[in-house]
Each structure stands twice: as C-alpha cells, then as structure tokens.
CSV table of C-alpha atoms in Angstrom, one decimal:
chain,number,residue,atom,x,y,z
A,1,PHE,CA,-28.6,33.7,53.3
A,2,SER,CA,-26.5,34.3,56.4
A,3,LEU,CA,-27.4,33.5,60.0
A,4,SER,CA,-25.7,35.2,62.9
A,5,PHE,CA,-24.7,32.3,65.1
A,6,ASP,CA,-24.0,34.6,68.1
A,7,LEU,CA,-27.8,35.3,68.2
A,8,PHE,CA,-29.3,32.0,67.1
A,9,PRO,CA,-28.1,28.4,68.0
A,10,PRO,CA,-28.9,26.3,65.0
A,11,PRO,CA,-28.4,22.6,65.9
A,12,PHE,CA,-27.4,21.3,62.4
A,13,PHE,CA,-24.4,22.2,60.3
A,14,PHE,CA,-23.7,21.2,56.8
A,15,ARG,CA,-20.8,20.0,54.6
A,16,VAL,CA,-21.4,22.3,51.7
A,17,ARG,CA,-19.0,20.6,49.3
A,18,SER,CA,-16.0,18.3,49.4
A,19,GLY,CA,-13.0,19.9,51.1
A,20,SER,CA,-15.0,22.9,52.3
A,21,GLU,CA,-14.1,22.3,56.0
A,22,LYS,CA,-10.4,22.7,55.4
A,23,GLY,CA,-10.8,26.3,54.1
A,24,ARG,CA,-13.6,27.2,56.5
A,25,GLY,CA,-11.5,29.9,58.3
A,26,GLN,CA,-9.4,31.2,55.5
A,27,GLN,CA,-9.6,34.7,54.1
A,28,THR,CA,-8.9,35.9,50.5
A,29,LEU,CA,-7.1,39.1,49.5
A,30,PHE,CA,-8.2,41.0,46.4
A,31,LEU,CA,-5.9,43.7,45.1
A,32,SER,CA,-6.4,46.5,42.5
A,33,LEU,CA,-4.0,46.3,39.6
A,34,SER,CA,-2.1,49.4,40.8
A,35,PHE,CA,-1.4,48.0,44.2
A,36,SER,CA,1.7,45.9,44.9
A,37,PHE,CA,1.4,44.2,48.2
A,38,HIS,CA,3.4,41.3,49.8
A,39,LEU,CA,2.0,39.7,52.9
A,40,SER,CA,4.5,38.4,55.4
A,41,HIS,CA,4.7,38.5,59.2
A,42,ARG,CA,7.5,41.0,59.0
A,43,PHE,CA,6.8,43.7,56.4
A,44,SER,CA,4.6,44.8,53.6
A,45,VAL,CA,6.1,46.1,50.4
A,46,TYR,CA,4.6,48.8,48.2
A,47,LYS,CA,5.5,50.3,44.9
A,48,ASN,CA,6.0,53.6,46.7
A,49,GLU,CA,5.9,55.0,50.2
A,50,LYS,CA,2.5,56.6,49.8
A,51,LYS,CA,0.0,55.3,52.4
A,52,ARG,CA,-2.5,53.0,50.7
A,53,ASN,CA,-6.0,52.3,51.9
A,54,LYS,CA,-7.5,48.9,52.4
A,55,LYS,CA,-11.2,48.4,53.0
A,56,THR,CA,-13.1,45.9,55.2
A,57,ALA,CA,-16.3,46.0,57.2
A,58,SER,CA,-14.8,43.7,59.8
A,59,LEU,CA,-13.3,45.1,63.0
A,60,ARG,CA,-11.6,41.7,63.5
A,61,ARG,CA,-9.8,41.9,60.2
A,62,GLN,CA,-9.0,45.5,60.7
A,63,ALA,CA,-7.3,44.9,64.1
A,64,GLN,CA,-5.2,42.0,62.8
A,65,LEU,CA,-4.1,43.9,59.7
A,66,LEU,CA,-3.1,47.0,61.7
A,67,GLU,CA,-1.2,44.9,64.2
A,68,LYS,CA,1.1,43.7,61.4
A,69,TYR,CA,0.9,46.6,59.1
A,70,PRO,CA,0.2,49.8,61.1
A,71,HIS,CA,0.9,52.1,58.1
A,72,LEU,CA,-2.2,50.8,56.3
A,73,GLU,CA,-5.2,53.0,56.2
A,74,VAL,CA,-8.2,50.7,56.8
A,75,VAL,CA,-11.6,52.1,56.1
A,76,ASN,CA,-15.2,50.8,56.3
A,77,PHE,CA,-16.4,48.9,53.2
A,78,ARG,CA,-20.0,47.8,52.8
A,79,GLY,CA,-21.9,45.9,50.2
A,80,ASN,CA,-22.2,42.3,48.9
A,81,VAL,CA,-19.3,40.5,47.3
A,82,GLN,CA,-20.0,41.7,43.8
A,83,THR,CA,-20.4,45.3,44.9
A,84,ARG,CA,-17.1,45.2,46.8
A,85,LEU,CA,-15.2,43.8,43.9
A,86,ARG,CA,-16.8,46.4,41.6
A,87,LYS,CA,-15.7,49.2,44.0
A,88,LEU,CA,-12.2,47.7,44.1
A,89,SER,CA,-12.0,47.7,40.3
A,90,GLU,CA,-13.2,51.3,40.2
A,91,GLY,CA,-10.3,52.4,42.4
A,92,GLU,CA,-12.3,53.2,45.5
A,93,CYS,CA,-9.7,51.2,47.5
A,94,SER,CA,-6.5,49.4,46.9
A,95,ALA,CA,-7.4,46.1,48.5
A,96,THR,CA,-10.1,44.2,50.3
A,97,LEU,CA,-10.5,41.0,52.3
A,98,LEU,CA,-13.3,38.5,51.9
A,99,ALA,CA,-14.0,35.0,53.4
A,100,LEU,CA,-12.9,32.2,51.2
A,101,ALA,CA,-15.8,29.9,52.1
A,102,GLY,CA,-18.3,32.4,50.8
A,103,LEU,CA,-16.4,33.0,47.6
A,104,LYS,CA,-16.3,29.2,46.9
A,105,ARG,CA,-20.1,29.1,47.2
A,106,LEU,CA,-20.4,32.0,44.8
A,107,GLY,CA,-18.0,30.4,42.3
A,108,LEU,CA,-15.6,33.3,42.7
A,109,ALA,CA,-12.6,31.8,44.5
A,110,ASP,CA,-10.5,31.9,41.4
A,111,LYS,CA,-10.8,35.7,41.4
A,112,ALA,CA,-8.7,36.0,44.6
A,113,THR,CA,-5.3,37.5,44.4
A,114,SER,CA,-4.1,35.6,47.4
A,115,VAL,CA,-5.3,33.2,50.1
A,116,LEU,CA,-4.3,34.0,53.6
A,117,SER,CA,-3.5,31.3,56.1
A,118,GLU,CA,-5.2,31.1,59.5
A,119,GLU,CA,-1.9,32.0,61.0
A,120,GLU,CA,-1.9,35.3,59.1
A,121,MET,CA,-5.6,36.1,59.8
A,122,LEU,CA,-7.6,34.2,62.4
A,123,PRO,CA,-11.2,33.9,61.3
A,124,ALA,CA,-14.4,35.0,62.9
A,125,VAL,CA,-16.3,32.6,65.2
A,126,ALA,CA,-18.3,30.1,63.0
A,127,GLN,CA,-16.9,31.6,59.8
A,128,GLY,CA,-17.8,29.5,56.8
A,129,ALA,CA,-20.3,27.4,58.6
A,130,ILE,CA,-23.9,27.1,57.4
A,131,GLY,CA,-26.6,26.2,59.9
A,132,ILE,CA,-30.3,25.6,60.1
A,133,ALA,CA,-32.7,25.5,63.0
A,134,CYS,CA,-35.9,23.7,63.4
A,135,ARG,CA,-38.8,23.9,65.8
A,136,ASP,CA,-38.5,22.3,69.2
A,137,GLY,CA,-40.3,19.0,69.3
A,138,ASP,CA,-40.4,18.6,65.5
A,139,ALA,CA,-38.9,15.1,65.5
A,140,ALA,CA,-39.6,14.5,61.8
A,141,ALA,CA,-37.7,17.6,60.7
A,142,ALA,CA,-34.9,16.9,63.1
A,143,GLU,CA,-34.5,13.4,61.8
A,144,LEU,CA,-34.3,14.7,58.2
A,145,LEU,CA,-31.8,17.4,59.1
A,146,ALA,CA,-29.6,15.1,61.1
A,147,THR,CA,-28.8,13.2,57.9
A,148,LEU,CA,-27.2,16.4,56.5
A,149,ASN,CA,-25.4,17.4,59.7
A,150,HIS,CA,-21.6,17.6,59.5
A,151,GLU,CA,-20.6,16.7,63.1
A,152,ALA,CA,-17.0,18.1,63.0
A,153,THR,CA,-18.3,21.5,62.0
A,154,ARG,CA,-21.0,21.4,64.6
A,155,VAL,CA,-18.5,20.6,67.4
A,156,ALA,CA,-16.1,23.4,66.2
A,157,VAL,CA,-18.9,26.0,66.1
A,158,VAL,CA,-20.1,25.0,69.6
A,159,ALA,CA,-16.6,25.6,71.0
A,160,GLU,CA,-16.2,28.9,69.1
A,161,ARG,CA,-19.6,30.2,70.1
A,162,ALA,CA,-18.9,29.3,73.8
A,163,PHE,CA,-15.7,31.4,73.5
A,164,LEU,CA,-17.6,34.3,72.0
A,165,ALA,CA,-20.3,34.2,74.7
A,166,ALA,CA,-17.7,34.2,77.5
A,167,LEU,CA,-16.4,37.5,76.1
A,168,ASP,CA,-19.9,38.8,75.6
A,169,GLY,CA,-19.1,39.4,72.0
A,170,SER,CA,-20.9,39.3,68.7
A,171,CYS,CA,-20.2,39.3,64.9
A,172,ARG,CA,-19.5,43.1,65.2
A,173,THR,CA,-16.7,42.8,67.8
A,174,PRO,CA,-12.9,42.4,67.2
A,175,ILE,CA,-12.9,38.8,68.3
A,176,ALA,CA,-11.5,35.8,66.4
A,177,GLY,CA,-11.7,32.1,67.2
A,178,LEU,CA,-10.9,28.8,65.5
A,179,CYS,CA,-11.5,25.3,66.8
A,180,ARG,CA,-10.3,22.2,65.0
A,181,GLU,CA,-9.7,18.5,65.4
A,182,ALA,CA,-6.0,17.7,66.0
A,183,ALA,CA,-4.0,14.4,65.8
A,184,GLY,CA,-5.2,11.6,68.0
A,185,GLY,CA,-8.7,12.9,68.2
A,186,LYS,CA,-7.8,15.9,70.4
A,187,MET,CA,-9.3,19.4,70.1
A,188,GLU,CA,-7.2,22.6,69.5
A,189,PHE,CA,-8.5,26.1,69.9
A,190,ARG,CA,-7.0,29.5,69.2
A,191,GLY,CA,-8.6,32.8,69.8
A,192,LEU,CA,-8.0,36.5,70.3
A,193,VAL,CA,-9.5,39.8,71.2
A,194,ALA,CA,-8.0,43.1,70.1
A,195,SER,CA,-8.3,46.9,70.1
A,196,THR,CA,-9.6,48.1,66.7
A,197,ASP,CA,-6.4,50.0,66.0
A,198,GLY,CA,-4.4,46.7,66.3
A,199,LYS,CA,-2.1,48.1,69.0
A,200,ARG,CA,-3.3,45.7,71.6
A,201,VAL,CA,-4.0,42.1,70.7
A,202,PHE,CA,-4.6,39.5,73.4
A,203,ARG,CA,-4.3,35.8,72.3
A,204,THR,CA,-5.2,32.5,73.9
A,205,LYS,CA,-4.9,28.9,72.9
A,206,GLY,CA,-5.7,25.5,74.5
A,207,GLU,CA,-6.6,21.9,73.8
A,208,ALA,CA,-8.9,19.2,75.1
A,209,SER,CA,-8.4,15.5,75.1
A,210,ALA,CA,-11.4,14.7,73.0
A,211,PHE,CA,-13.1,16.4,70.0
A,212,ASN,CA,-16.8,16.6,71.0
A,213,ALA,CA,-19.4,19.2,71.7
A,214,GLU,CA,-19.2,18.8,75.5
A,215,GLU,CA,-15.4,19.4,75.5
A,216,GLY,CA,-15.8,22.2,73.0
A,217,GLU,CA,-18.3,24.0,75.2
A,218,ARG,CA,-16.0,23.7,78.2
A,219,LEU,CA,-12.8,24.7,76.4
A,220,GLY,CA,-14.3,27.7,74.6
A,221,ARG,CA,-15.9,29.0,77.8
A,222,GLU,CA,-12.7,28.5,79.9
A,223,LEU,CA,-10.4,30.2,77.3
A,224,GLY,CA,-12.9,33.1,76.9
A,225,ALA,CA,-13.0,33.6,80.7
A,226,GLU,CA,-9.3,33.5,81.0
A,227,LEU,CA,-8.8,36.0,78.2
A,228,LYS,CA,-11.4,38.4,79.7
A,229,LYS,CA,-9.4,38.4,82.9
A,230,SER,CA,-6.0,38.9,81.3
A,231,ALA,CA,-6.9,41.5,78.6
A,232,ASP,CA,-7.4,45.3,79.3
A,233,ALA,CA,-10.8,46.0,80.6
A,234,ASP,CA,-11.5,48.8,78.1
A,235,ILE,CA,-11.0,46.3,75.3
A,236,PHE,CA,-14.5,44.9,76.1
A,237,ASP,CA,-16.4,48.2,76.0
A,238,TRP,CA,-18.4,47.0,73.0
A,239,ALA,CA,-20.8,50.0,73.1
A,240,GLU,CA,-18.0,52.5,72.6
A,241,ILE,CA,-16.4,50.3,69.9
A,242,ALA,CA,-19.7,50.1,68.0
A,243,ALA,CA,-20.3,53.8,68.3
A,244,LYS,CA,-16.8,54.6,66.8
A,245,ALA,CA,-17.3,52.1,64.0
A,246,ALA,CA,-20.7,53.4,63.0
C-alpha cells in the first residue's frame, strides 16, 4: 500500500531490507528498445532528431527532466508499475521513470535500464519510506512498532515533510527534497521547487549540526520558508498547476 505522508504523520518508519536506505531517493529509467538515450548534465543523444516522448505522472520529475532536456515531450502516464512497463513495451512511449525503492520491493529492480543519481533527479519528499500510524494512547501498539522503527529514516522524513509544509505543497506539486546524515553526525538537506515546464527551478540547501528530528523539523521549515520568499510567487499557485495537470 502507499501512504501520503503530506496528509498523514505516521510516527514509525521501517527498514524494509538491508541497504534500502541508501537508494531511498533514487529513480530508475526504463527505455523502449527503439530509444537510444544518454543521460548527462549537458546533453541527451538520440538515434535521430525526431522529438521523443517520455511519460511520467510526476510533475516533480517532469520539471527536472525538462530543465535539462527541454526538447523532450513529457506526457502524463498513469497505472501501476506493471501497467506502465506494459505500455512502454507496447510503444505507447519511449521511456518512463519509476522510483527504485518501489521496484526493489516488487523484485523488478533488475529490469531498469539505468539508475539515476540523486544529483540527476532529486526525489519526492519521503520517497521510498514506509510508515505506519497507530492510535493515540495505544501504548502496547506503540511499543511493538517502536522495535521496527528505523530512526534515521524517521528523522529524514520529518525534515522533508517540514520543508514540504513550509511550501504548502503535496505529493502532486513540483517539489523535491532529500535529507540525509552527513559525516560527523551532521544533517544535510537539499530541496527545490520548479515550474512544470522546467524553465524555472529554484534550489536550496543547508545543514544542521546534529542529525535528529528536532533539528530536521527546524532545518526543513527554515529552508522551505527561505525558498518561498526567493522563488517567483506564481510558482506556488498550486490550484492552477493542478488544473493544468488534470
């Protein structure tokens, strides 16, 4: 199942499998056999000059793709993972992007054509995290769930959700954020907000002296507030963005 962390605040986060935290924010690229595509920060190479279409249901991915590769035609793509891969194989599109964490859980990570780094594609807030909420005051359930909690993931999600809240965003807005523990027990955060056409991308980054939930909440909120002041006001017209994407 999936849980929208911008709507619900589950207090416990899980380590799904060994090594899963490392790839929590990575995306995978799937290509059709007829599509030759090389990802770099400078240029994308095609077999010919014909404009190719790439499908995604994420405005965040769309904005970051078009920033680097404005000649791509990015169109809306819906359905579960298997449906999207089937549509890709049937030639409905030339390429599609999916989250690596979800593919690992489905046993499909080996099907990916390429894995993009977080520098190439900054992930969605709380991407790859699995959470569960329990009733207030249910001490027995909370005690059981606490044994499964992965604290580093919880801290990162707290920071990322604070950033999203400061921008008044949701899972349907072109916002990206990634928090991680750095050397010396410090916290690092990178985030962005963009226009859906990728022509305007506003980035922010910061760090805190300690990697804990309190510092994460503060850092995420402060960076979000700073970005909201520095970015163009119309970037945050979420109602208009949602109407155009519908």
